[in-house]
Amino acid sequence: EDYFSLYAPYIFEVDEENMSDVFVTINAINNAMKVIKLVVNDDHVWACFEEKLPKDTEIDELLTFAIVILEQATRRFFEVLKEA
């Protein structure tokens, strides 16, 4: 099966002092948004977009959608983290 993936790596550095707040924030974003997942990889938060490609997908439209969703998830991450 064909999947489309796009990542925004290294959007935030995770350390011992902020780890708890980061994980609570990531969980909140992952529960609220679909097709987007925030993960911790190599002590950094990454925003990940992954979607199964329907037949006859217009890749230009999907790419535009993915970029917008990654930006929204990143912005939400910083907003929610600021309140943590």
PDB file of N, CA and C in Angstrom:
ATOM      1  N   GLU A   1       0.834  -1.175   0.000  1.00  0.00           N
ATOM      2  CA  GLU A   1       0.000   0.000   0.000  1.00  0.00           C
ATOM      3  C   GLU A   1       0.879   1.238   0.000  1.00  0.00           C
ATOM      4  N   ASP A   2       0.400   2.279  -0.637  1.00  0.00           N
ATOM      5  CA  ASP A   2       1.163   3.512  -0.758  1.00  0.00           C
ATOM      6  C   ASP A   2       0.761   4.499   0.333  1.00  0.00           C
ATOM      7  N   TYR A   3       1.780   5.070   0.951  1.00  0.00           N
ATOM      8  CA  TYR A   3       1.575   6.078   1.983  1.00  0.00           C
ATOM      9  C   TYR A   3       2.364   7.325   1.613  1.00  0.00           C
ATOM     10  N   PHE A   4       1.859   8.443   2.050  1.00  0.00           N
ATOM     11  CA  PHE A   4       2.560   9.709   1.899  1.00  0.00           C
ATOM     12  C   PHE A   4       2.984  10.156   3.283  1.00  0.00           C
ATOM     13  N   SER A   5       4.238  10.543   3.435  1.00  0.00           N
ATOM     14  CA  SER A   5       4.763  11.000   4.723  1.00  0.00           C
ATOM     15  C   SER A   5       5.511  12.310   4.526  1.00  0.00           C
ATOM     16  N   LEU A   6       5.323  13.211   5.495  1.00  0.00           N
ATOM     17  CA  LEU A   6       6.046  14.475   5.503  1.00  0.00           C
ATOM     18  C   LEU A   6       6.320  14.814   6.958  1.00  0.00           C
ATOM     19  N   TYR A   7       7.531  15.230   7.268  1.00  0.00           N
ATOM     20  CA  TYR A   7       7.930  15.472   8.655  1.00  0.00           C
ATOM     21  C   TYR A   7       8.484  16.880   8.834  1.00  0.00           C
ATOM     22  N   ALA A   8       8.204  17.438  10.015  1.00  0.00           N
ATOM     23  CA  ALA A   8       8.839  18.675  10.454  1.00  0.00           C
ATOM     24  C   ALA A   8       9.698  18.289  11.654  1.00  0.00           C
ATOM     25  N   PRO A   9      10.967  18.014  11.439  1.00  0.00           N
ATOM     26  CA  PRO A   9      11.827  17.548  12.535  1.00  0.00           C
ATOM     27  C   PRO A   9      12.344  18.689  13.402  1.00  0.00           C
ATOM     28  N   TYR A  10      12.737  18.320  14.607  1.00  0.00           N
ATOM     29  CA  TYR A  10      13.452  19.232  15.508  1.00  0.00           C
ATOM     30  C   TYR A  10      12.704  20.548  15.782  1.00  0.00           C
ATOM     31  N   ILE A  11      11.391  20.447  16.070  1.00  0.00           N
ATOM     32  CA  ILE A  11      10.652  21.684  16.328  1.00  0.00           C
ATOM     33  C   ILE A  11      10.830  22.170  17.762  1.00  0.00           C
ATOM     34  N   PHE A  12      11.296  21.275  18.653  1.00  0.00           N
ATOM     35  CA  PHE A  12      11.501  21.671  20.046  1.00  0.00           C
ATOM     36  C   PHE A  12      12.435  20.680  20.708  1.00  0.00           C
ATOM     37  N   GLU A  13      13.367  21.187  21.510  1.00  0.00           N
ATOM     38  CA  GLU A  13      14.315  20.317  22.208  1.00  0.00           C
ATOM     39  C   GLU A  13      13.735  19.884  23.553  1.00  0.00           C
ATOM     40  N   VAL A  14      13.838  18.588  23.832  1.00  0.00           N
ATOM     41  CA  VAL A  14      13.321  18.004  25.068  1.00  0.00           C
ATOM     42  C   VAL A  14      14.488  17.737  26.011  1.00  0.00           C
ATOM     43  N   ASP A  15      14.319  18.165  27.284  1.00  0.00           N
ATOM     44  CA  ASP A  15      15.329  17.860  28.292  1.00  0.00           C
ATOM     45  C   ASP A  15      14.608  17.394  29.559  1.00  0.00           C
ATOM     46  N   GLU A  16      15.365  17.094  30.581  1.00  0.00           N
ATOM     47  CA  GLU A  16      14.775  16.572  31.822  1.00  0.00           C
ATOM     48  C   GLU A  16      13.813  17.563  32.462  1.00  0.00           C
ATOM     49  N   GLU A  17      14.071  18.846  32.326  1.00  0.00           N
ATOM     50  CA  GLU A  17      13.237  19.863  32.954  1.00  0.00           C
ATOM     51  C   GLU A  17      11.871  20.024  32.279  1.00  0.00           C
ATOM     52  N   ASN A  18      11.803  19.839  30.973  1.00  0.00           N
ATOM     53  CA  ASN A  18      10.540  20.061  30.270  1.00  0.00           C
ATOM     54  C   ASN A  18       9.853  18.780  29.789  1.00  0.00           C
ATOM     55  N   MET A  19      10.469  17.636  30.031  1.00  0.00           N
ATOM     56  CA  MET A  19       9.978  16.380  29.480  1.00  0.00           C
ATOM     57  C   MET A  19       8.513  16.092  29.840  1.00  0.00           C
ATOM     58  N   SER A  20       8.149  16.272  31.078  1.00  0.00           N
ATOM     59  CA  SER A  20       6.779  15.987  31.499  1.00  0.00           C
ATOM     60  C   SER A  20       5.783  16.884  30.772  1.00  0.00           C
ATOM     61  N   ASP A  21       6.057  18.178  30.718  1.00  0.00           N
ATOM     62  CA  ASP A  21       5.169  19.103  30.017  1.00  0.00           C
ATOM     63  C   ASP A  21       5.093  18.790  28.527  1.00  0.00           C
ATOM     64  N   VAL A  22       6.214  18.407  27.942  1.00  0.00           N
ATOM     65  CA  VAL A  22       6.242  18.063  26.522  1.00  0.00           C
ATOM     66  C   VAL A  22       5.355  16.851  26.245  1.00  0.00           C
ATOM     67  N   PHE A  23       5.463  15.815  27.063  1.00  0.00           N
ATOM     68  CA  PHE A  23       4.654  14.617  26.822  1.00  0.00           C
ATOM     69  C   PHE A  23       3.165  14.876  27.025  1.00  0.00           C
ATOM     70  N   VAL A  24       2.806  15.684  28.002  1.00  0.00           N
ATOM     71  CA  VAL A  24       1.398  16.047  28.198  1.00  0.00           C
ATOM     72  C   VAL A  24       0.897  16.833  26.989  1.00  0.00           C
ATOM     73  N   THR A  25       1.716  17.750  26.503  1.00  0.00           N
ATOM     74  CA  THR A  25       1.347  18.557  25.338  1.00  0.00           C
ATOM     75  C   THR A  25       1.214  17.698  24.087  1.00  0.00           C
ATOM     76  N   ILE A  26       2.168  16.824  23.859  1.00  0.00           N
ATOM     77  CA  ILE A  26       2.113  15.927  22.700  1.00  0.00           C
ATOM     78  C   ILE A  26       0.847  15.081  22.743  1.00  0.00           C
ATOM     79  N   ASN A  27       0.526  14.547  23.902  1.00  0.00           N
ATOM     80  CA  ASN A  27      -0.666  13.722  24.028  1.00  0.00           C
ATOM     81  C   ASN A  27      -1.927  14.517  23.688  1.00  0.00           C
ATOM     82  N   ALA A  28      -2.004  15.748  24.159  1.00  0.00           N
ATOM     83  CA  ALA A  28      -3.165  16.590  23.879  1.00  0.00           C
ATOM     84  C   ALA A  28      -3.314  16.855  22.382  1.00  0.00           C
ATOM     85  N   ILE A  29      -2.212  17.158  21.717  1.00  0.00           N
ATOM     86  CA  ILE A  29      -2.257  17.432  20.278  1.00  0.00           C
ATOM     87  C   ILE A  29      -2.609  16.164  19.503  1.00  0.00           C
ATOM     88  N   ASN A  30      -1.989  15.049  19.856  1.00  0.00           N
ATOM     89  CA  ASN A  30      -2.266  13.799  19.143  1.00  0.00           C
ATOM     90  C   ASN A  30      -3.718  13.357  19.305  1.00  0.00           C
ATOM     91  N   ASN A  31      -4.309  13.616  20.460  1.00  0.00           N
ATOM     92  CA  ASN A  31      -5.710  13.262  20.664  1.00  0.00           C
ATOM     93  C   ASN A  31      -6.651  14.181  19.903  1.00  0.00           C
ATOM     94  N   ALA A  32      -6.243  15.423  19.687  1.00  0.00           N
ATOM     95  CA  ALA A  32      -7.113  16.408  19.049  1.00  0.00           C
ATOM     96  C   ALA A  32      -7.033  16.408  17.523  1.00  0.00           C
ATOM     97  N   MET A  33      -5.908  16.024  16.970  1.00  0.00           N
ATOM     98  CA  MET A  33      -5.711  16.117  15.519  1.00  0.00           C
ATOM     99  C   MET A  33      -5.541  14.725  14.918  1.00  0.00           C
ATOM    100  N   LYS A  34      -6.080  14.553  13.748  1.00  0.00           N
ATOM    101  CA  LYS A  34      -5.940  13.288  13.018  1.00  0.00           C
ATOM    102  C   LYS A  34      -4.911  13.470  11.899  1.00  0.00           C
ATOM    103  N   VAL A  35      -4.346  12.396  11.434  1.00  0.00           N
ATOM    104  CA  VAL A  35      -3.298  12.290  10.410  1.00  0.00           C
ATOM    105  C   VAL A  35      -2.010  12.988  10.792  1.00  0.00           C
ATOM    106  N   ILE A  36      -1.987  13.604  11.953  1.00  0.00           N
ATOM    107  CA  ILE A  36      -0.771  14.251  12.435  1.00  0.00           C
ATOM    108  C   ILE A  36      -0.399  13.616  13.761  1.00  0.00           C
ATOM    109  N   LYS A  37       0.854  13.364  13.959  1.00  0.00           N
ATOM    110  CA  LYS A  37       1.320  12.849  15.241  1.00  0.00           C
ATOM    111  C   LYS A  37       2.599  13.577  15.605  1.00  0.00           C
ATOM    112  N   LEU A  38       2.663  13.987  16.851  1.00  0.00           N
ATOM    113  CA  LEU A  38       3.894  14.542  17.389  1.00  0.00           C
ATOM    114  C   LEU A  38       4.602  13.433  18.141  1.00  0.00           C
ATOM    115  N   VAL A  39       5.901  13.349  17.969  1.00  0.00           N
ATOM    116  CA  VAL A  39       6.700  12.313  18.626  1.00  0.00           C
ATOM    117  C   VAL A  39       7.993  12.929  19.130  1.00  0.00           C
ATOM    118  N   VAL A  40       8.612  12.251  20.099  1.00  0.00           N
ATOM    119  CA  VAL A  40       9.945  12.642  20.547  1.00  0.00           C
ATOM    120  C   VAL A  40      10.931  11.684  19.891  1.00  0.00           C
ATOM    121  N   ASN A  41      11.897  12.261  19.198  1.00  0.00           N
ATOM    122  CA  ASN A  41      12.912  11.486  18.496  1.00  0.00           C
ATOM    123  C   ASN A  41      14.252  12.184  18.728  1.00  0.00           C
ATOM    124  N   ASP A  42      15.207  11.467  19.284  1.00  0.00           N
ATOM    125  CA  ASP A  42      16.539  12.036  19.556  1.00  0.00           C
ATOM    126  C   ASP A  42      16.451  13.326  20.381  1.00  0.00           C
ATOM    127  N   ASP A  43      15.642  13.303  21.428  1.00  0.00           N
ATOM    128  CA  ASP A  43      15.475  14.443  22.335  1.00  0.00           C
ATOM    129  C   ASP A  43      14.924  15.694  21.663  1.00  0.00           C
ATOM    130  N   HIS A  44      14.163  15.511  20.612  1.00  0.00           N
ATOM    131  CA  HIS A  44      13.496  16.617  19.922  1.00  0.00           C
ATOM    132  C   HIS A  44      12.081  16.195  19.549  1.00  0.00           C
ATOM    133  N   VAL A  45      11.180  17.170  19.542  1.00  0.00           N
ATOM    134  CA  VAL A  45       9.819  16.911  19.085  1.00  0.00           C
ATOM    135  C   VAL A  45       9.803  17.028  17.569  1.00  0.00           C
ATOM    136  N   TRP A  46       9.147  16.061  16.939  1.00  0.00           N
ATOM    137  CA  TRP A  46       8.931  16.068  15.504  1.00  0.00           C
ATOM    138  C   TRP A  46       7.431  16.089  15.254  1.00  0.00           C
ATOM    139  N   ALA A  47       6.985  16.793  14.232  1.00  0.00           N
ATOM    140  CA  ALA A  47       5.605  16.729  13.769  1.00  0.00           C
ATOM    141  C   ALA A  47       5.597  15.850  12.518  1.00  0.00           C
ATOM    142  N   CYS A  48       4.716  14.868  12.517  1.00  0.00           N
ATOM    143  CA  CYS A  48       4.693  13.872  11.443  1.00  0.00           C
ATOM    144  C   CYS A  48       3.311  13.794  10.803  1.00  0.00           C
ATOM    145  N   PHE A  49       3.273  13.854   9.493  1.00  0.00           N
ATOM    146  CA  PHE A  49       2.042  13.682   8.730  1.00  0.00           C
ATOM    147  C   PHE A  49       2.186  12.397   7.941  1.00  0.00           C
ATOM    148  N   GLU A  50       1.244  11.493   8.093  1.00  0.00           N
ATOM    149  CA  GLU A  50       1.256  10.243   7.331  1.00  0.00           C
ATOM    150  C   GLU A  50      -0.173   9.894   6.962  1.00  0.00           C
ATOM    151  N   GLU A  51      -0.365   9.549   5.705  1.00  0.00           N
ATOM    152  CA  GLU A  51      -1.707   9.202   5.244  1.00  0.00           C
ATOM    153  C   GLU A  51      -1.618   8.180   4.120  1.00  0.00           C
ATOM    154  N   LYS A  52      -2.527   7.227   4.165  1.00  0.00           N
ATOM    155  CA  LYS A  52      -2.636   6.267   3.077  1.00  0.00           C
ATOM    156  C   LYS A  52      -3.143   7.012   1.851  1.00  0.00           C
ATOM    157  N   LEU A  53      -2.532   6.741   0.725  1.00  0.00           N
ATOM    158  CA  LEU A  53      -2.909   7.434  -0.500  1.00  0.00           C
ATOM    159  C   LEU A  53      -4.108   6.752  -1.155  1.00  0.00           C
ATOM    160  N   PRO A  54      -5.222   7.478  -1.240  1.00  0.00           N
ATOM    161  CA  PRO A  54      -6.355   6.928  -1.987  1.00  0.00           C
ATOM    162  C   PRO A  54      -5.991   6.844  -3.474  1.00  0.00           C
ATOM    163  N   LYS A  55      -6.692   6.011  -4.190  1.00  0.00           N
ATOM    164  CA  LYS A  55      -6.445   5.859  -5.620  1.00  0.00           C
ATOM    165  C   LYS A  55      -6.669   7.207  -6.321  1.00  0.00           C
ATOM    166  N   ASP A  56      -5.820   7.527  -7.268  1.00  0.00           N
ATOM    167  CA  ASP A  56      -5.911   8.762  -8.059  1.00  0.00           C
ATOM    168  C   ASP A  56      -5.766  10.031  -7.215  1.00  0.00           C
ATOM    169  N   THR A  57      -4.915   9.989  -6.217  1.00  0.00           N
ATOM    170  CA  THR A  57      -4.680  11.154  -5.363  1.00  0.00           C
ATOM    171  C   THR A  57      -3.927  12.234  -6.127  1.00  0.00           C
ATOM    172  N   GLU A  58      -4.382  13.466  -5.966  1.00  0.00           N
ATOM    173  CA  GLU A  58      -3.660  14.617  -6.508  1.00  0.00           C
ATOM    174  C   GLU A  58      -2.580  14.992  -5.498  1.00  0.00           C
ATOM    175  N   ILE A  59      -1.345  14.689  -5.803  1.00  0.00           N
ATOM    176  CA  ILE A  59      -0.255  14.879  -4.852  1.00  0.00           C
ATOM    177  C   ILE A  59      -0.065  16.347  -4.501  1.00  0.00           C
ATOM    178  N   ASP A  60      -0.317  17.261  -5.431  1.00  0.00           N
ATOM    179  CA  ASP A  60      -0.179  18.695  -5.136  1.00  0.00           C
ATOM    180  C   ASP A  60      -1.141  19.126  -4.037  1.00  0.00           C
ATOM    181  N   GLU A  61      -2.381  18.668  -4.117  1.00  0.00           N
ATOM    182  CA  GLU A  61      -3.379  19.004  -3.095  1.00  0.00           C
ATOM    183  C   GLU A  61      -3.010  18.384  -1.753  1.00  0.00           C
ATOM    184  N   LEU A  62      -2.564  17.136  -1.780  1.00  0.00           N
ATOM    185  CA  LEU A  62      -2.188  16.457  -0.547  1.00  0.00           C
ATOM    186  C   LEU A  62      -0.975  17.134   0.096  1.00  0.00           C
ATOM    187  N   LEU A  63      -0.004  17.532  -0.694  1.00  0.00           N
ATOM    188  CA  LEU A  63       1.179  18.203  -0.175  1.00  0.00           C
ATOM    189  C   LEU A  63       0.800  19.531   0.488  1.00  0.00           C
ATOM    190  N   THR A  64      -0.055  20.298  -0.162  1.00  0.00           N
ATOM    191  CA  THR A  64      -0.520  21.561   0.418  1.00  0.00           C
ATOM    192  C   THR A  64      -1.232  21.311   1.736  1.00  0.00           C
ATOM    193  N   PHE A  65      -2.114  20.331   1.765  1.00  0.00           N
ATOM    194  CA  PHE A  65      -2.834  19.979   2.992  1.00  0.00           C
ATOM    195  C   PHE A  65      -1.856  19.565   4.089  1.00  0.00           C
ATOM    196  N   ALA A  66      -0.879  18.739   3.754  1.00  0.00           N
ATOM    197  CA  ALA A  66       0.094  18.256   4.740  1.00  0.00           C
ATOM    198  C   ALA A  66       0.899  19.405   5.336  1.00  0.00           C
ATOM    199  N   ILE A  67       1.317  20.340   4.511  1.00  0.00           N
ATOM    200  CA  ILE A  67       2.091  21.481   5.001  1.00  0.00           C
ATOM    201  C   ILE A  67       1.257  22.325   5.949  1.00  0.00           C
ATOM    202  N   VAL A  68       0.011  22.565   5.594  1.00  0.00           N
ATOM    203  CA  VAL A  68      -0.877  23.361   6.453  1.00  0.00           C
ATOM    204  C   VAL A  68      -1.099  22.657   7.790  1.00  0.00           C
ATOM    205  N   ILE A  69      -1.343  21.357   7.761  1.00  0.00           N
ATOM    206  CA  ILE A  69      -1.590  20.595   8.990  1.00  0.00           C
ATOM    207  C   ILE A  69      -0.339  20.557   9.869  1.00  0.00           C
ATOM    208  N   LEU A  70       0.825  20.390   9.276  1.00  0.00           N
ATOM    209  CA  LEU A  70       2.067  20.409  10.056  1.00  0.00           C
ATOM    210  C   LEU A  70       2.264  21.768  10.727  1.00  0.00           C
ATOM    211  N   GLU A  71       1.972  22.833  10.010  1.00  0.00           N
ATOM    212  CA  GLU A  71       2.100  24.175  10.591  1.00  0.00           C
ATOM    213  C   GLU A  71       1.112  24.349  11.737  1.00  0.00           C
ATOM    214  N   GLN A  72      -0.127  23.908  11.558  1.00  0.00           N
ATOM    215  CA  GLN A  72      -1.131  24.024  12.612  1.00  0.00           C
ATOM    216  C   GLN A  72      -0.733  23.222  13.845  1.00  0.00           C
ATOM    217  N   ALA A  73      -0.243  22.019  13.650  1.00  0.00           N
ATOM    218  CA  ALA A  73       0.167  21.182  14.774  1.00  0.00           C
ATOM    219  C   ALA A  73       1.341  21.804  15.524  1.00  0.00           C
ATOM    220  N   THR A  74       2.278  22.362  14.789  1.00  0.00           N
ATOM    221  CA  THR A  74       3.430  23.007  15.419  1.00  0.00           C
ATOM    222  C   THR A  74       2.980  24.221  16.229  1.00  0.00           C
ATOM    223  N   ARG A  75       2.124  25.045  15.638  1.00  0.00           N
ATOM    224  CA  ARG A  75       1.613  26.227  16.346  1.00  0.00           C
ATOM    225  C   ARG A  75       0.837  25.819  17.593  1.00  0.00           C
ATOM    226  N   ARG A  76      -0.022  24.814  17.482  1.00  0.00           N
ATOM    227  CA  ARG A  76      -0.787  24.328  18.638  1.00  0.00           C
ATOM    228  C   ARG A  76       0.132  23.783  19.724  1.00  0.00           C
ATOM    229  N   PHE A  77       1.180  23.080  19.317  1.00  0.00           N
ATOM    230  CA  PHE A  77       2.132  22.543  20.289  1.00  0.00           C
ATOM    231  C   PHE A  77       2.683  23.663  21.160  1.00  0.00           C
ATOM    232  N   PHE A  78       3.144  24.744  20.542  1.00  0.00           N
ATOM    233  CA  PHE A  78       3.729  25.839  21.313  1.00  0.00           C
ATOM    234  C   PHE A  78       2.681  26.562  22.160  1.00  0.00           C
ATOM    235  N   GLU A  79       1.459  26.684  21.649  1.00  0.00           N
ATOM    236  CA  GLU A  79       0.387  27.311  22.429  1.00  0.00           C
ATOM    237  C   GLU A  79       0.051  26.495  23.673  1.00  0.00           C
ATOM    238  N   VAL A  80      -0.117  25.187  23.502  1.00  0.00           N
ATOM    239  CA  VAL A  80      -0.477  24.308  24.619  1.00  0.00           C
ATOM    240  C   VAL A  80       0.689  24.198  25.593  1.00  0.00           C
ATOM    241  N   LEU A  81       1.906  24.090  25.081  1.00  0.00           N
ATOM    242  CA  LEU A  81       3.083  23.993  25.941  1.00  0.00           C
ATOM    243  C   LEU A  81       3.242  25.239  26.804  1.00  0.00           C
ATOM    244  N   LYS A  82       2.954  26.385  26.241  1.00  0.00           N
ATOM    245  CA  LYS A  82       3.067  27.638  26.987  1.00  0.00           C
ATOM    246  C   LYS A  82       2.126  27.654  28.196  1.00  0.00           C
ATOM    247  N   GLU A  83       0.976  26.972  28.069  1.00  0.00           N
ATOM    248  CA  GLU A  83      -0.007  26.919  29.162  1.00  0.00           C
ATOM    249  C   GLU A  83       0.302  25.822  30.179  1.00  0.00           C
ATOM    250  N   ALA A  84       1.212  24.929  29.846  1.00  0.00           N
ATOM    251  CA  ALA A  84       1.511  23.784  30.740  1.00  0.00           C
ATOM    252  C   ALA A  84       2.315  24.221  31.944  1.00  0.00           C
TER     253      ALA A  84
END
